Amino acid sequence: MEIDGARVLVAGGTGAIGRAVAAELHRRGARLVLAGRDPSKLAGAAGDLGGCPVVRFDAYDLDGCADAVAEAAAALGGLDAVLTAFGVAAFGPARGTGDDIAEHLMAVNALAPAAFLRAALPLLGEGGALAAVTGVVAERPQPGMADYSASKSALAAWLDAVRREARPAGVRVLDLRFGHLDTGFADRAVAGEPPRMPPGGDLELSARTAVDALAAGAARVRPGPDGAPVVEDRAR
């Protein structure tokens, strides 16, 4: 995908990862719409990117997620890529995690991103891309994070299936399985206390790698042997 001039919706554009990826896309010439929940944070993030358009959404409103895609497409005259970079965490043993927390995690971390990307699929032409931040827990579920890991694994499984469905139309699907990043995300968990975490990775490097992967039509970004993100499964 050619990044310069690409029309990209970044859902979760007020969070640390979303803002970093949006900033890298903007630096490379992409035209952006940011989607988020908080109007003041949206205005601040958009102001840093030359005053790009914004749309609001609530992750619990799946119809609203789809509506945000339509609004973004109208603002840009179409879409070439949609990236979701939002979610919530929860910690603690599975036996102590309430069903309400498990439902919240699945809604925000799996159903809402899928609603964004599903709505975008019919709008993308050949060379378009869908992308989502899942995290390394999608493939390495951790004790004390069972329901959080399950919600991210659910999204990763959805992306794997849709990648095969979308391939004949020339649409790429990218799964961003970053390792731990020091963004404060774990400290905003909806339940429990985060375990001791290793030093976080380089957020700006992760953002650059994400955009490199979009440009390459890659399938995944994963932590390499040294923990730094690497692009895998480049399109041939």
Coordinates of N, CA and C in Angstrom, one line a residue:
M1 N 0.8 -1.2 0.0 CA 0.0 0.0 0.0 C 0.9 1.2 0.0
E2 N 0.6 2.2 -0.8 CA 1.3 3.5 -0.9 C 0.8 4.3 0.3
I3 N 1.6 4.7 1.2 CA 1.2 5.5 2.4 C 1.0 6.9 2.0
D4 N 1.8 7.5 1.2 CA 1.6 8.9 0.8 C 0.3 9.1 0.1
G5 N -0.6 9.9 0.7 CA -1.9 10.1 0.1 C -3.0 9.1 0.5
A6 N -2.6 8.1 1.2 CA -3.6 7.1 1.6 C -4.6 7.7 2.6
R7 N -5.8 7.3 2.5 CA -6.9 7.7 3.4 C -7.1 6.7 4.5
V8 N -6.8 7.1 5.7 CA -6.7 6.1 6.8 C -7.5 6.6 8.0
L9 N -8.4 5.7 8.5 CA -9.1 5.9 9.8 C -8.3 5.2 10.9
V10 N -8.0 6.0 11.9 CA -7.3 5.4 13.1 C -8.3 5.4 14.2
A11 N -8.9 4.3 14.6 CA -9.8 4.2 15.7 C -9.1 3.9 17.0
G12 N -9.3 4.8 18.0 CA -8.4 4.8 19.1 C -7.2 5.7 19.0
G13 N -7.5 6.8 18.2 CA -6.4 7.7 17.8 C -6.0 8.7 19.0
T14 N -6.7 8.6 20.1 CA -6.3 9.4 21.3 C -5.4 8.6 22.2
G15 N -5.3 7.3 22.1 CA -4.5 6.5 22.9 C -3.0 6.6 22.5
A16 N -2.1 6.1 23.4 CA -0.7 6.2 23.1 C -0.3 5.6 21.8
I17 N -0.7 4.3 21.6 CA -0.3 3.6 20.4 C -1.0 4.2 19.1
G18 N -2.3 4.5 19.2 CA -3.0 5.1 18.1 C -2.4 6.4 17.7
R19 N -2.1 7.3 18.7 CA -1.5 8.6 18.4 C -0.1 8.4 17.7
A20 N 0.7 7.5 18.2 CA 2.0 7.3 17.7 C 1.9 6.8 16.2
V21 N 1.0 5.8 15.9 CA 0.9 5.3 14.6 C 0.3 6.4 13.7
A22 N -0.7 7.2 14.2 CA -1.2 8.3 13.4 C -0.2 9.3 13.1
A23 N 0.7 9.6 14.0 CA 1.7 10.6 13.8 C 2.7 10.1 12.7
E24 N 3.0 8.8 12.7 CA 3.9 8.3 11.7 C 3.2 8.3 10.3
L25 N 2.0 7.9 10.3 CA 1.2 8.0 9.0 C 1.2 9.4 8.5
H26 N 0.9 10.4 9.3 CA 0.9 11.8 8.9 C 2.2 12.2 8.4
R27 N 3.3 11.8 9.1 CA 4.6 12.2 8.6 C 4.9 11.6 7.2
R28 N 4.4 10.5 6.9 CA 4.6 9.9 5.6 C 3.6 10.3 4.5
G29 N 2.7 11.2 4.9 CA 1.8 11.8 3.9 C 0.4 11.3 3.8
A30 N 0.0 10.4 4.8 CA -1.3 9.9 4.8 C -2.3 11.0 5.1
R31 N -3.6 10.8 4.7 CA -4.7 11.7 5.1 C -5.5 10.9 6.1
L32 N -5.7 11.5 7.2 CA -6.2 10.8 8.4 C -7.6 11.3 8.9
V33 N -8.3 10.4 9.5 CA -9.5 10.7 10.4 C -9.2 9.9 11.7
L34 N -9.3 10.6 12.8 CA -9.1 10.0 14.1 C -10.5 9.7 14.7
A35 N -10.7 8.6 15.3 CA -11.9 8.2 16.0 C -11.6 8.0 17.5
G36 N -12.4 8.5 18.4 CA -12.2 8.3 19.8 C -13.5 8.6 20.5
R37 N -13.4 8.5 21.9 CA -14.6 8.7 22.7 C -14.6 10.1 23.3
D38 N -13.4 10.6 23.7 CA -13.4 11.9 24.4 C -13.2 13.1 23.5
P39 N -14.1 14.0 23.4 CA -14.0 15.1 22.4 C -12.8 16.0 22.6
S40 N -12.4 16.2 23.9 CA -11.3 17.1 24.1 C -10.0 16.4 23.7
K41 N -9.9 15.1 24.0 CA -8.7 14.4 23.6 C -8.6 14.3 22.0
L42 N -9.7 14.1 21.4 CA -9.8 14.0 20.0 C -9.3 15.3 19.4
A43 N -9.8 16.4 19.9 CA -9.4 17.8 19.4 C -7.9 18.0 19.5
G44 N -7.3 17.6 20.7 CA -5.9 17.7 20.9 C -5.1 16.9 20.0
A45 N -5.5 15.6 19.8 CA -4.7 14.7 18.9 C -4.8 15.2 17.5
A46 N -6.0 15.6 17.0 CA -6.2 16.1 15.7 C -5.4 17.4 15.4
G47 N -5.3 18.3 16.4 CA -4.5 19.5 16.3 C -3.1 19.2 16.1
D48 N -2.5 18.1 16.7 CA -1.1 17.8 16.5 C -0.9 17.3 15.0
L49 N -2.0 16.9 14.3 CA -1.9 16.3 13.0 C -2.4 17.3 11.9
G50 N -2.3 18.6 12.2 CA -2.8 19.5 11.2 C -4.2 19.8 11.1
G51 N -5.0 19.3 12.2 CA -6.4 19.6 12.2 C -7.2 18.6 11.4
C52 N -6.8 17.3 11.4 CA -7.5 16.3 10.6 C -8.9 16.1 11.1
P53 N -9.8 15.6 10.3 CA -11.2 15.3 10.8 C -11.2 14.3 11.9
V54 N -12.3 14.3 12.7 CA -12.5 13.4 13.8 C -13.9 12.9 13.8
V55 N -14.1 11.7 14.4 CA -15.4 11.1 14.6 C -15.4 10.5 16.0
R56 N -16.6 10.5 16.7 CA -16.7 9.9 18.0 C -17.3 8.6 17.9
F57 N -17.0 7.7 18.9 CA -17.6 6.4 19.0 C -17.5 5.9 20.4
D58 N -18.4 5.0 20.7 CA -18.3 4.3 22.0 C -18.2 2.8 21.7
A59 N -17.2 2.1 22.2 CA -16.9 0.7 21.9 C -18.1 -0.2 22.2
Y60 N -19.0 0.2 23.1 CA -20.1 -0.6 23.5 C -21.3 -0.5 22.5
D61 N -21.1 0.5 21.6 CA -22.2 0.7 20.6 C -21.6 0.2 19.2
L62 N -21.9 -1.0 18.9 CA -21.4 -1.6 17.7 C -21.9 -0.9 16.4
D63 N -23.2 -0.6 16.4 CA -23.7 0.2 15.3 C -23.0 1.5 15.1
G64 N -22.7 2.1 16.3 CA -21.9 3.4 16.3 C -20.5 3.2 15.7
C65 N -19.9 2.1 16.0 CA -18.6 1.8 15.4 C -18.7 1.8 13.9
A66 N -19.7 1.1 13.3 CA -19.9 1.1 11.9 C -20.2 2.5 11.3
D67 N -21.0 3.2 12.1 CA -21.3 4.6 11.6 C -20.1 5.4 11.6
A68 N -19.1 5.2 12.5 CA -17.9 6.0 12.5 C -17.1 5.8 11.2
V69 N -17.1 4.5 10.7 CA -16.4 4.2 9.5 C -17.1 5.0 8.3
A70 N -18.4 5.0 8.3 CA -19.1 5.7 7.2 C -18.8 7.2 7.3
E71 N -18.7 7.8 8.5 CA -18.4 9.2 8.6 C -17.0 9.5 8.1
A72 N -16.1 8.6 8.5 CA -14.7 8.8 8.0 C -14.6 8.7 6.5
A73 N -15.2 7.8 5.9 CA -15.2 7.6 4.5 C -15.8 8.9 3.8
A74 N -16.9 9.4 4.4 CA -17.5 10.6 3.8 C -16.5 11.8 3.9
A75 N -15.8 11.9 5.1 CA -14.9 13.0 5.3 C -13.7 13.0 4.3
L76 N -13.2 11.8 4.0 CA -12.0 11.7 3.1 C -12.4 11.3 1.7
G77 N -13.6 11.1 1.4 CA -14.0 10.7 0.0 C -13.6 9.3 -0.3
G78 N -13.6 8.4 0.8 CA -13.3 7.0 0.6 C -12.2 6.7 1.7
L79 N -11.9 5.4 1.8 CA -10.9 4.9 2.7 C -10.0 3.9 2.0
D80 N -8.7 3.9 2.4 CA -7.8 2.9 1.9 C -7.3 2.0 3.0
A81 N -7.5 2.4 4.2 CA -7.1 1.6 5.4 C -7.8 2.0 6.6
V82 N -8.1 1.0 7.5 CA -8.7 1.3 8.8 C -7.8 0.5 9.8
L83 N -7.4 1.2 10.9 CA -6.6 0.7 11.9 C -7.3 0.8 13.3
T84 N -7.5 -0.2 14.0 CA -8.1 -0.1 15.4 C -6.9 -0.3 16.4
A85 N -6.9 0.7 17.3 CA -5.8 0.7 18.3 C -6.4 1.0 19.7
F86 N -7.5 0.4 20.1 CA -8.1 0.6 21.4 C -8.4 -0.7 22.1
G87 N -8.6 -0.6 23.4 CA -8.9 -1.8 24.2 C -8.8 -1.5 25.6
V88 N -9.1 -2.5 26.4 CA -9.1 -2.4 27.9 C -8.4 -3.7 28.4
A89 N -7.8 -3.6 29.6 CA -7.2 -4.7 30.2 C -7.9 -5.0 31.6
A90 N -7.7 -6.2 32.0 CA -8.1 -6.7 33.3 C -7.2 -7.7 33.8
F91 N -7.0 -7.8 35.1 CA -6.0 -8.7 35.7 C -6.6 -9.5 36.9
G92 N -6.1 -10.6 37.2 CA -6.5 -11.4 38.3 C -6.9 -12.8 37.8
P93 N -7.0 -13.8 38.8 CA -7.3 -15.2 38.4 C -8.6 -15.3 37.8
A94 N -8.8 -16.3 36.9 CA -10.1 -16.5 36.2 C -11.2 -16.7 37.1
R95 N -11.0 -17.4 38.2 CA -12.0 -17.8 39.1 C -12.6 -16.5 39.8
G96 N -11.8 -15.5 39.9 CA -12.3 -14.3 40.5 C -12.7 -13.2 39.6
T97 N -12.7 -13.5 38.3 CA -13.2 -12.5 37.3 C -14.7 -12.6 37.0
G98 N -15.4 -11.6 37.3 CA -16.9 -11.7 37.1 C -17.3 -11.7 35.6
D99 N -18.4 -12.3 35.4 CA -18.9 -12.4 34.0 C -19.1 -11.0 33.4
D100 N -19.4 -10.0 34.2 CA -19.6 -8.6 33.7 C -18.2 -8.1 33.1
I101 N -17.1 -8.4 33.8 CA -15.8 -8.0 33.4 C -15.4 -8.8 32.1
A102 N -15.7 -10.1 32.1 CA -15.4 -10.9 30.9 C -16.2 -10.4 29.7
E103 N -17.4 -10.0 29.9 CA -18.2 -9.5 28.8 C -17.7 -8.2 28.3
H104 N -17.3 -7.3 29.2 CA -16.8 -6.0 28.9 C -15.5 -6.2 28.0
L105 N -14.6 -7.0 28.5 CA -13.4 -7.3 27.7 C -13.6 -7.8 26.3
M106 N -14.6 -8.7 26.2 CA -14.8 -9.2 24.8 C -15.5 -8.2 23.9
A107 N -16.4 -7.4 24.5 CA -17.0 -6.3 23.7 C -16.0 -5.3 23.2
V108 N -15.2 -4.8 24.1 CA -14.3 -3.7 23.7 C -13.1 -4.2 22.9
N109 N -12.5 -5.4 23.3 CA -11.3 -5.8 22.7 C -11.5 -6.7 21.4
A110 N -12.7 -7.2 21.2 CA -12.9 -8.1 20.1 C -14.1 -7.6 19.2
L111 N -15.3 -7.5 19.8 CA -16.4 -7.1 19.0 C -16.4 -5.8 18.4
A112 N -15.9 -4.8 19.2 CA -15.9 -3.4 18.6 C -14.8 -3.2 17.5
P113 N -13.6 -3.7 17.7 CA -12.7 -3.6 16.5 C -13.2 -4.4 15.3
A114 N -13.8 -5.5 15.5 CA -14.4 -6.3 14.4 C -15.5 -5.5 13.7
A115 N -16.3 -4.8 14.5 CA -17.3 -4.0 13.9 C -16.8 -2.9 13.0
F116 N -15.7 -2.2 13.4 CA -15.0 -1.2 12.6 C -14.5 -1.8 11.3
L117 N -13.8 -2.9 11.4 CA -13.2 -3.5 10.3 C -14.2 -4.2 9.3
R118 N -15.2 -4.8 9.9 CA -16.3 -5.4 9.0 C -17.0 -4.3 8.2
A119 N -17.3 -3.2 8.8 CA -17.9 -2.1 8.1 C -17.0 -1.5 7.0
A120 N -15.7 -1.6 7.2 CA -14.7 -1.0 6.2 C -14.6 -2.0 5.0
L121 N -14.8 -3.3 5.2 CA -14.4 -4.2 4.1 C -15.1 -3.9 2.8
P122 N -16.4 -3.6 2.7 CA -16.9 -3.3 1.4 C -16.5 -1.9 0.8
L123 N -15.8 -1.1 1.6 CA -15.4 0.2 1.2 C -14.0 0.2 0.6
L124 N -13.3 -0.9 0.8 CA -11.8 -0.9 0.4 C -11.7 -1.5 -0.9
G125 N -10.8 -0.9 -1.8 CA -10.5 -1.5 -3.0 C -9.2 -2.3 -3.0
E126 N -8.8 -2.8 -4.1 CA -7.5 -3.6 -4.2 C -6.4 -2.7 -3.7
G127 N -5.6 -3.3 -2.8 CA -4.5 -2.6 -2.2 C -4.9 -2.0 -0.9
G128 N -6.1 -2.1 -0.5 CA -6.6 -1.5 0.8 C -6.1 -2.4 1.9
A129 N -6.3 -2.0 3.2 CA -5.8 -2.7 4.3 C -6.7 -2.5 5.6
L130 N -6.8 -3.6 6.3 CA -7.4 -3.6 7.7 C -6.3 -3.9 8.6
A131 N -6.2 -3.2 9.8 CA -5.2 -3.5 10.8 C -5.8 -3.3 12.2
A132 N -5.3 -4.1 13.1 CA -5.7 -4.0 14.5 C -4.6 -4.4 15.4
V133 N -4.5 -3.7 16.5 CA -3.6 -4.0 17.6 C -4.2 -5.1 18.5
T134 N -3.6 -6.3 18.5 CA -4.0 -7.3 19.4 C -3.0 -7.4 20.6
G135 N -1.8 -7.6 20.3 CA -0.8 -7.7 21.4 C -0.3 -9.2 21.5
V136 N 0.9 -9.3 22.1 CA 1.5 -10.6 22.1 C 0.7 -11.6 22.9
V137 N -0.2 -11.2 23.8 CA -1.0 -12.1 24.6 C -2.0 -12.9 23.7
A138 N -2.2 -12.4 22.5 CA -3.1 -13.1 21.6 C -2.5 -14.5 21.2
E139 N -1.2 -14.6 21.3 CA -0.6 -15.9 21.0 C 0.1 -16.5 22.2
R140 N 0.3 -15.7 23.3 CA 0.9 -16.3 24.5 C 0.1 -15.9 25.7
P141 N -1.1 -16.5 25.9 CA -2.0 -16.2 27.0 C -1.2 -16.3 28.3
Q142 N -1.5 -15.4 29.2 CA -0.8 -15.4 30.5 C -1.7 -15.7 31.7
P143 N -1.2 -16.4 32.7 CA -1.9 -16.6 33.9 C -2.2 -15.2 34.6
G144 N -3.3 -15.1 35.1 CA -3.7 -13.8 35.7 C -4.3 -12.8 34.7
M145 N -4.4 -13.3 33.4 CA -4.9 -12.4 32.4 C -5.8 -13.3 31.4
A146 N -6.4 -14.3 32.0 CA -7.1 -15.3 31.1 C -8.2 -14.6 30.2
D147 N -9.0 -13.8 30.8 CA -10.1 -13.2 30.0 C -9.6 -12.1 29.1
Y148 N -8.6 -11.4 29.6 CA -8.0 -10.4 28.7 C -7.3 -11.1 27.5
S149 N -6.5 -12.1 27.8 CA -5.9 -12.9 26.7 C -6.9 -13.4 25.7
A150 N -8.0 -14.0 26.3 CA -9.0 -14.6 25.4 C -9.6 -13.6 24.5
S151 N -9.9 -12.4 25.0 CA -10.5 -11.3 24.1 C -9.6 -10.9 23.0
K152 N -8.3 -10.8 23.3 CA -7.3 -10.5 22.2 C -7.1 -11.7 21.2
S153 N -7.1 -12.9 21.8 CA -7.0 -14.1 20.9 C -8.2 -14.2 20.0
A154 N -9.4 -13.8 20.5 CA -10.6 -13.8 19.6 C -10.5 -12.9 18.5
L155 N -10.0 -11.7 18.7 CA -9.8 -10.7 17.6 C -8.7 -11.2 16.6
A156 N -7.6 -11.8 17.2 CA -6.6 -12.4 16.3 C -7.1 -13.5 15.4
A157 N -8.0 -14.3 15.9 CA -8.6 -15.4 15.2 C -9.5 -14.8 14.1
W158 N -10.2 -13.8 14.4 CA -11.1 -13.1 13.4 C -10.3 -12.6 12.3
L159 N -9.2 -11.9 12.6 CA -8.3 -11.3 11.6 C -7.7 -12.4 10.7
D160 N -7.3 -13.5 11.3 CA -6.7 -14.6 10.5 C -7.7 -15.1 9.4
A161 N -9.0 -15.3 9.9 CA -10.0 -15.8 8.9 C -10.3 -14.7 7.9
V162 N -10.5 -13.5 8.3 CA -10.8 -12.4 7.3 C -9.7 -12.2 6.4
R163 N -8.5 -12.4 6.8 CA -7.3 -12.3 5.9 C -7.5 -13.2 4.6
R164 N -7.9 -14.4 4.9 CA -8.1 -15.4 3.8 C -9.3 -15.0 2.9
E165 N -10.4 -14.5 3.6 CA -11.6 -14.1 2.9 C -11.3 -12.9 2.0
A166 N -10.5 -11.9 2.5 CA -10.3 -10.7 1.7 C -9.2 -10.8 0.7
R167 N -8.4 -11.8 0.7 CA -7.2 -11.9 -0.2 C -7.6 -11.8 -1.7
P168 N -8.7 -12.5 -2.1 CA -9.1 -12.4 -3.5 C -9.4 -11.0 -4.0
A169 N -9.9 -10.2 -3.1 CA -10.2 -8.8 -3.4 C -9.0 -7.9 -3.4
G170 N -7.8 -8.4 -3.0 CA -6.6 -7.6 -2.9 C -6.5 -6.8 -1.6
V171 N -7.3 -7.1 -0.6 CA -7.3 -6.4 0.7 C -6.4 -7.1 1.7
R172 N -5.5 -6.4 2.3 CA -4.6 -7.0 3.2 C -5.1 -6.8 4.7
V173 N -4.7 -7.8 5.5 CA -5.2 -7.7 6.9 C -3.9 -7.9 7.8
L174 N -3.7 -6.9 8.7 CA -2.5 -6.8 9.5 C -2.8 -7.0 11.0
D175 N -2.2 -7.9 11.7 CA -2.3 -8.1 13.1 C -1.1 -7.6 13.8
L176 N -1.2 -6.6 14.6 CA -0.1 -5.9 15.3 C 0.0 -6.5 16.7
R177 N 0.9 -7.5 16.8 CA 1.1 -8.2 18.1 C 2.3 -7.7 18.9
F178 N 2.2 -6.4 19.3 CA 3.2 -5.8 20.0 C 3.5 -6.5 21.3
G179 N 4.7 -6.4 21.8 CA 5.0 -6.7 23.2 C 4.6 -5.6 24.1
H180 N 5.0 -5.7 25.4 CA 4.7 -4.7 26.3 C 5.3 -3.3 26.0
L181 N 4.5 -2.3 26.0 CA 4.9 -0.9 25.8 C 4.5 -0.1 27.0
D182 N 5.4 0.8 27.4 CA 5.1 1.6 28.6 C 4.2 2.8 28.2
T183 N 2.9 2.5 28.1 CA 1.9 3.5 27.7 C 0.9 3.9 28.8
G184 N 1.0 3.2 30.0 CA 0.1 3.4 31.1 C -1.2 2.6 30.9
F185 N -1.3 1.8 29.8 CA -2.5 1.0 29.5 C -2.8 0.1 30.7
A186 N -1.8 -0.7 31.2 CA -2.1 -1.6 32.3 C -2.6 -0.9 33.5
D187 N -2.2 0.3 33.8 CA -2.6 1.0 35.0 C -4.0 1.5 34.9
R188 N -4.6 1.4 33.7 CA -6.0 1.8 33.6 C -7.0 0.6 33.5
A189 N -6.5 -0.5 34.0 CA -7.3 -1.8 33.9 C -8.7 -1.6 34.5
V190 N -9.7 -2.3 34.0 CA -11.0 -2.2 34.5 C -11.2 -3.1 35.7
A191 N -10.2 -4.0 36.0 CA -10.3 -4.8 37.2 C -8.9 -5.4 37.5
G192 N -8.6 -5.5 38.8 CA -7.3 -6.1 39.2 C -6.1 -5.2 39.1
E193 N -5.0 -5.7 39.6 CA -3.7 -4.9 39.6 C -2.8 -5.6 38.6
P194 N -2.1 -4.8 37.8 CA -1.1 -5.4 36.8 C 0.0 -6.1 37.5
P195 N 0.5 -7.2 37.0 CA 1.7 -7.8 37.6 C 3.0 -7.0 37.3
R196 N 4.1 -7.3 37.9 CA 5.3 -6.6 37.6 C 5.6 -6.8 36.1
M197 N 5.8 -5.8 35.4 CA 6.1 -5.8 33.9 C 7.5 -5.6 33.6
P198 N 8.0 -6.2 32.6 CA 9.4 -5.9 32.1 C 9.5 -4.5 31.6
P199 N 10.6 -4.0 31.3 CA 10.8 -2.7 30.7 C 10.0 -2.7 29.4
G200 N 9.3 -1.6 29.1 CA 8.5 -1.5 27.9 C 9.4 -1.3 26.7
G201 N 8.8 -1.7 25.5 CA 9.5 -1.5 24.3 C 9.4 0.0 23.8
D202 N 10.0 0.2 22.6 CA 10.1 1.6 22.1 C 8.8 1.9 21.3
L203 N 8.0 2.8 21.8 CA 6.7 3.1 21.2 C 6.9 3.7 19.8
E204 N 7.8 4.6 19.6 CA 8.0 5.2 18.2 C 8.5 4.1 17.2
L205 N 9.4 3.2 17.7 CA 9.8 2.2 16.8 C 8.7 1.2 16.4
S206 N 7.8 1.0 17.4 CA 6.6 0.1 17.1 C 5.7 0.8 16.1
A207 N 5.5 2.1 16.2 CA 4.7 2.8 15.3 C 5.3 2.8 13.9
R208 N 6.6 3.0 13.8 CA 7.2 3.0 12.5 C 7.1 1.6 11.9
T209 N 7.3 0.5 12.7 CA 7.2 -0.8 12.2 C 5.8 -1.1 11.7
A210 N 4.8 -0.6 12.4 CA 3.4 -0.8 12.0 C 3.1 -0.2 10.7
V211 N 3.6 1.0 10.4 CA 3.4 1.7 9.1 C 4.2 1.0 8.0
D212 N 5.4 0.5 8.4 CA 6.2 -0.3 7.4 C 5.4 -1.5 7.0
A213 N 4.8 -2.2 8.0 CA 4.0 -3.4 7.7 C 2.8 -3.1 6.8
L214 N 2.1 -2.0 7.1 CA 1.0 -1.6 6.2 C 1.5 -1.4 4.8
A215 N 2.6 -0.7 4.6 CA 3.1 -0.4 3.3 C 3.5 -1.7 2.6
A216 N 4.0 -2.7 3.3 CA 4.5 -3.9 2.7 C 3.4 -4.9 2.5
G217 N 2.2 -4.6 3.0 CA 1.1 -5.6 2.8 C 1.3 -6.8 3.7
A218 N 1.9 -6.7 4.9 CA 2.3 -7.8 5.7 C 1.1 -8.3 6.5
A219 N 1.2 -9.5 7.1 CA 0.2 -10.1 7.8 C 0.3 -9.8 9.3
R220 N 1.5 -9.7 9.8 CA 1.7 -9.6 11.3 C 2.9 -8.8 11.6
V221 N 2.9 -8.2 12.8 CA 4.1 -7.7 13.5 C 4.1 -8.4 14.8
R222 N 5.3 -8.9 15.1 CA 5.5 -9.7 16.4 C 6.8 -9.2 17.0
P223 N 7.0 -9.4 18.3 CA 8.3 -9.1 18.9 C 9.4 -10.1 18.4
G224 N 10.5 -9.6 18.0 CA 11.6 -10.4 17.6 C 12.4 -11.0 18.8
P225 N 13.5 -11.7 18.6 CA 14.2 -12.3 19.7 C 14.7 -11.3 20.7
D226 N 15.0 -10.1 20.3 CA 15.4 -9.0 21.2 C 14.3 -8.2 21.8
G227 N 13.0 -8.6 21.4 CA 11.9 -7.9 21.9 C 11.4 -6.7 21.0
A228 N 12.3 -6.3 20.1 CA 11.9 -5.3 19.1 C 10.9 -5.8 18.1
P229 N 10.0 -5.0 17.7 CA 8.9 -5.5 16.7 C 9.5 -5.8 15.3
V230 N 9.1 -6.8 14.7 CA 9.5 -7.2 13.4 C 8.3 -7.5 12.5
V231 N 8.5 -7.2 11.2 CA 7.4 -7.5 10.3 C 7.5 -8.9 9.8
E232 N 6.4 -9.6 9.8 CA 6.4 -11.0 9.3 C 5.4 -11.2 8.2
D233 N 5.6 -12.2 7.4 CA 4.7 -12.6 6.3 C 4.4 -11.5 5.3
R234 N 5.5 -11.0 4.8 CA 5.3 -10.0 3.7 C 4.6 -10.6 2.5
A235 N 3.7 -9.8 1.9 CA 3.0 -10.3 0.7 C 4.0 -10.5 -0.4
R236 N 3.7 -11.6 -1.2 CA 4.6 -11.9 -2.3 C 3.8 -11.6 -3.6

